[in-house]
PDB file of C-alpha atoms in Angstrom:
ATOM      1  CA  MET A 133      52.426 131.039  69.951  1.00 94.00           C
ATOM      2  CA  LYS A 134      54.418 134.250  69.964  1.00 97.00           C
ATOM      3  CA  VAL A 135      56.401 134.279  73.227  1.00 97.00           C
ATOM      4  CA  LEU A 136      56.320 137.740  74.844  1.00 96.00           C
ATOM      5  CA  TYR A 137      58.322 136.984  77.984  1.00 97.00           C
ATOM      6  CA  THR A 138      60.668 134.224  79.111  1.00 97.00           C
ATOM      7  CA  THR A 139      62.236 133.514  82.470  1.00 97.00           C
ATOM      8  CA  ALA A 140      64.348 130.699  83.877  1.00 98.00           C
ATOM      9  CA  ALA A 141      64.755 129.290  87.373  1.00 97.00           C
ATOM     10  CA  ARG A 142      67.186 126.796  88.833  1.00 97.00           C
ATOM     11  CA  SER A 143      67.136 124.508  91.888  1.00 97.00           C
ATOM     12  CA  ASP A 144      70.245 123.125  93.534  1.00 96.00           C
ATOM     13  CA  HIS A 145      70.886 119.426  94.157  1.00 93.00           C
ATOM     14  CA  ASN A 146      68.883 119.370  97.439  1.00 93.00           C
ATOM     15  CA  GLY A 147      65.710 120.510  95.665  1.00 92.00           C
ATOM     16  CA  ARG A 148      62.628 120.666  97.856  1.00 93.00           C
ATOM     17  CA  ASP A 149      64.430 119.194 100.872  1.00 94.00           C
ATOM     18  CA  GLY A 150      66.687 121.949 102.198  1.00 93.00           C
ATOM     19  CA  GLY A 151      67.740 123.317  98.838  1.00 95.00           C
ATOM     20  CA  ARG A 152      67.546 126.709  97.200  1.00 97.00           C
ATOM     21  CA  SER A 153      65.690 127.752  94.091  1.00 97.00           C
ATOM     22  CA  GLY A 154      65.617 131.018  92.275  1.00 97.00           C
ATOM     23  CA  THR A 155      65.546 132.801  88.995  1.00 97.00           C
ATOM     24  CA  VAL A 156      68.678 132.689  86.899  1.00 98.00           C
ATOM     25  CA  ASP A 157      68.662 136.507  86.667  1.00 98.00           C
ATOM     26  CA  GLY A 158      68.843 136.759  90.492  1.00 97.00           C
ATOM     27  CA  HIS A 159      65.561 138.655  90.981  1.00 97.00           C
ATOM     28  CA  PHE A 160      64.085 135.924  93.177  1.00 97.00           C
ATOM     29  CA  SER A 161      65.653 133.366  95.505  1.00 97.00           C
ATOM     30  CA  VAL A 162      64.084 131.125  98.113  1.00 97.00           C
ATOM     31  CA  LYS A 163      65.156 128.472 100.618  1.00 97.00           C
ATOM     32  CA  LEU A 164      63.158 125.270 100.289  1.00 97.00           C
ATOM     33  CA  ASP A 165      62.085 122.916 103.070  1.00 97.00           C
ATOM     34  CA  LEU A 166      60.067 119.721 102.874  1.00 95.00           C
ATOM     35  CA  PRO A 167      56.826 119.876 104.930  1.00 95.00           C
ATOM     36  CA  LYS A 168      56.419 117.394 107.781  1.00 95.00           C
ATOM     37  CA  GLU A 169      53.384 115.952 105.968  1.00 95.00           C
ATOM     38  CA  LEU A 170      55.719 114.829 103.179  1.00 94.00           C
ATOM     39  CA  GLY A 171      58.350 113.390 105.518  1.00 93.00           C
ATOM     40  CA  GLY A 172      60.503 116.464 105.983  1.00 93.00           C
ATOM     41  CA  ALA A 173      61.526 118.499 109.000  1.00 93.00           C
ATOM     42  CA  GLY A 174      59.024 121.239 108.206  1.00 93.00           C
ATOM     43  CA  GLY A 175      61.595 124.011 108.386  1.00 93.00           C
ATOM     44  CA  PRO A 176      60.980 127.699 107.744  1.00 94.00           C
ATOM     45  CA  GLY A 177      61.605 127.491 103.998  1.00 96.00           C
ATOM     46  CA  THR A 178      58.912 127.432 101.365  1.00 97.00           C
ATOM     47  CA  ASN A 179      57.985 124.556  99.067  1.00 96.00           C
ATOM     48  CA  PRO A 180      57.014 124.115  95.417  1.00 96.00           C
ATOM     49  CA  GLU A 181      53.310 123.825  96.266  1.00 97.00           C
ATOM     50  CA  GLN A 182      53.371 127.212  97.990  1.00 97.00           C
ATOM     51  CA  LEU A 183      55.158 128.707  95.001  1.00 97.00           C
ATOM     52  CA  PHE A 184      52.653 127.159  92.594  1.00 97.00           C
ATOM     53  CA  ALA A 185      49.711 128.427  94.683  1.00 98.00           C
ATOM     54  CA  THR A 186      51.203 131.929  94.790  1.00 98.00           C
ATOM     55  CA  GLY A 187      51.871 131.967  91.050  1.00 98.00           C
ATOM     56  CA  TYR A 188      48.457 130.564  90.159  1.00 98.00           C
ATOM     57  CA  ALA A 189      46.632 133.073  92.402  1.00 98.00           C
ATOM     58  CA  ALA A 190      48.530 136.006  90.875  1.00 98.00           C
ATOM     59  CA  CYS A 191      48.138 134.739  87.325  1.00 98.00           C
ATOM     60  CA  PHE A 192      44.410 134.111  87.773  1.00 98.00           C
ATOM     61  CA  MET A 193      43.923 137.611  89.187  1.00 98.00           C
ATOM     62  CA  GLY A 194      45.687 138.965  86.111  1.00 98.00           C
ATOM     63  CA  ALA A 195      43.360 136.965  83.861  1.00 98.00           C
ATOM     64  CA  LEU A 196      40.354 138.193  85.851  1.00 98.00           C
ATOM     65  CA  ARG A 197      41.502 141.819  85.466  1.00 98.00           C
ATOM     66  CA  PHE A 198      41.964 141.236  81.728  1.00 98.00           C
ATOM     67  CA  VAL A 199      38.451 139.782  81.329  1.00 98.00           C
ATOM     68  CA  ALA A 200      36.864 142.472  83.501  1.00 98.00           C
ATOM     69  CA  GLY A 201      38.627 145.164  81.482  1.00 98.00           C
ATOM     70  CA  LYS A 202      37.369 143.756  78.188  1.00 98.00           C
ATOM     71  CA  GLU A 203      33.842 143.694  79.603  1.00 97.00           C
ATOM     72  CA  LYS A 204      34.171 147.160  81.180  1.00 97.00           C
ATOM     73  CA  VAL A 205      33.599 145.841  84.707  1.00 97.00           C
ATOM     74  CA  ALA A 206      35.486 147.593  87.502  1.00 96.00           C
ATOM     75  CA  LEU A 207      36.927 145.089  89.937  1.00 97.00           C
ATOM     76  CA  PRO A 208      36.660 146.126  93.581  1.00 97.00           C
ATOM     77  CA  GLU A 209      39.836 147.143  95.420  1.00 97.00           C
ATOM     78  CA  ASP A 210      39.349 144.212  97.788  1.00 98.00           C
ATOM     79  CA  ALA A 211      39.025 141.588  95.043  1.00 98.00           C
ATOM     80  CA  SER A 212      41.206 138.558  95.704  1.00 98.00           C
ATOM     81  CA  VAL A 213      42.067 135.073  94.509  1.00 98.00           C
ATOM     82  CA  THR A 214      43.081 132.374  96.971  1.00 98.00           C
ATOM     83  CA  ALA A 215      44.685 129.291  95.426  1.00 98.00           C
ATOM     84  CA  THR A 216      44.737 126.204  97.640  1.00 98.00           C
ATOM     85  CA  VAL A 217      47.135 123.516  96.434  1.00 98.00           C
ATOM     86  CA  GLY A 218      47.461 120.018  97.844  1.00 97.00           C
ATOM     87  CA  ILE A 219      49.844 117.233  96.913  1.00 96.00           C
ATOM     88  CA  GLY A 220      49.543 113.499  97.413  1.00 95.00           C
ATOM     89  CA  PRO A 221      50.074 110.108  95.801  1.00 94.00           C
ATOM     90  CA  ARG A 222      48.076 109.542  92.631  1.00 93.00           C
ATOM     91  CA  ASP A 223      45.427 106.825  92.655  1.00 93.00           C
ATOM     92  CA  ASP A 224      47.371 104.906  89.984  1.00 95.00           C
ATOM     93  CA  GLY A 225      50.355 104.656  92.358  1.00 94.00           C
ATOM     94  CA  ALA A 226      52.741 105.901  89.687  1.00 95.00           C
ATOM     95  CA  GLY A 227      53.666 109.211  91.273  1.00 95.00           C
ATOM     96  CA  PHE A 228      52.236 112.331  92.828  1.00 94.00           C
ATOM     97  CA  GLY A 229      49.429 114.645  91.817  1.00 94.00           C
ATOM     98  CA  LEU A 230      48.086 118.045  92.715  1.00 96.00           C
ATOM     99  CA  ASP A 231      44.701 119.124  94.022  1.00 96.00           C
ATOM    100  CA  VAL A 232      43.786 122.752  93.271  1.00 98.00           C
ATOM    101  CA  ALA A 233      40.938 125.036  94.279  1.00 98.00           C
ATOM    102  CA  LEU A 234      40.595 128.717  93.419  1.00 98.00           C
ATOM    103  CA  ALA A 235      38.362 130.858  95.631  1.00 98.00           C
ATOM    104  CA  VAL A 236      37.619 134.260  94.111  1.00 98.00           C
ATOM    105  CA  ALA A 237      36.249 137.166  96.136  1.00 98.00           C
ATOM    106  CA  LEU A 238      34.587 139.935  94.135  1.00 98.00           C
ATOM    107  CA  PRO A 239      32.721 141.967  96.778  1.00 98.00           C
ATOM    108  CA  GLY A 240      30.005 144.189  95.370  1.00 97.00           C
ATOM    109  CA  ILE A 241      29.671 142.289  92.095  1.00 97.00           C
ATOM    110  CA  GLU A 242      26.432 140.358  91.662  1.00 97.00           C
ATOM    111  CA  HIS A 243      27.129 136.629  92.228  1.00 98.00           C
ATOM    112  CA  ALA A 244      26.054 135.391  88.769  1.00 98.00           C
ATOM    113  CA  ARG A 245      28.128 138.131  87.100  1.00 98.00           C
ATOM    114  CA  ALA A 246      31.115 137.229  89.288  1.00 98.00           C
ATOM    115  CA  GLU A 247      30.775 133.542  88.363  1.00 98.00           C
ATOM    116  CA  ASP A 248      30.690 134.509  84.667  1.00 98.00           C
ATOM    117  CA  LEU A 249      33.864 136.586  85.010  1.00 98.00           C
ATOM    118  CA  VAL A 250      35.600 133.754  86.888  1.00 98.00           C
ATOM    119  CA  ALA A 251      34.609 131.192  84.222  1.00 98.00           C
ATOM    120  CA  LYS A 252      35.964 133.458  81.486  1.00 98.00           C
ATOM    121  CA  ALA A 253      39.179 134.114  83.430  1.00 98.00           C
ATOM    122  CA  HIS A 254      39.624 130.333  83.713  1.00 98.00           C
ATOM    123  CA  ILE A 255      39.701 130.205  79.891  1.00 98.00           C
ATOM    124  CA  VAL A 256      42.178 133.116  79.631  1.00 98.00           C
ATOM    125  CA  CYS A 257      44.592 132.189  82.457  1.00 98.00           C
ATOM    126  CA  PRO A 258      47.705 130.365  81.195  1.00 97.00           C
ATOM    127  CA  TYR A 259      48.015 128.384  84.445  1.00 97.00           C
ATOM    128  CA  SER A 260      44.449 127.156  83.948  1.00 97.00           C
ATOM    129  CA  GLU A 261      45.259 126.295  80.345  1.00 97.00           C
ATOM    130  CA  ALA A 262      48.399 124.404  81.374  1.00 96.00           C
ATOM    131  CA  THR A 263      46.480 122.286  83.880  1.00 94.00           C
ATOM    132  CA  ARG A 264      43.189 121.916  81.992  1.00 93.00           C
ATOM    133  CA  THR A 265      43.580 118.333  80.733  1.00 90.00           C
ATOM    134  CA  ASN A 266      45.346 116.797  83.726  1.00 88.00           C
ATOM    135  CA  LEU A 267      44.017 118.572  86.801  1.00 90.00           C
ATOM    136  CA  ASP A 268      40.507 119.314  88.033  1.00 87.00           C
ATOM    137  CA  VAL A 269      40.694 122.913  89.249  1.00 96.00           C
ATOM    138  CA  ARG A 270      37.683 123.725  91.413  1.00 97.00           C
ATOM    139  CA  LEU A 271      36.430 127.295  91.073  1.00 98.00           C
ATOM    140  CA  SER A 272      34.272 129.134  93.587  1.00 97.00           C
ATOM    141  CA  VAL A 273      33.082 132.672  94.104  1.00 98.00           C
ATOM    142  CA  VAL A 274      33.139 133.502  97.813  1.00 96.00           C
TER     143      VAL A 274
END
């Protein structure tokens, strides 16, 4: 693979429980807080699952735009991707796993055509590729 872009991020020693994470170049920085559901105080900071959901939604929309462009389909201005990410103990008891669902809204595009575009975007999206063999990502057109 020819790498076209590289970035780096760092988390401090507190990690997801009251720590800070951000890009090494300083373009992005965020305070982290552990949700109450995971035993934390549930403070105002964000968490890795929120960051993953945000990144996946944006990346998938980029893949969808790429696919639509190749197929000469104009995406509506109100197109959107909502990524829902859950975390919990794996069934094997050896650690934690993620649960992911992507809901894609393509108003004005015939449902079967929208499903086809979403399926093709799922092939193109690097987040989908990275999770393909270890995570069941549920896709829906809403």
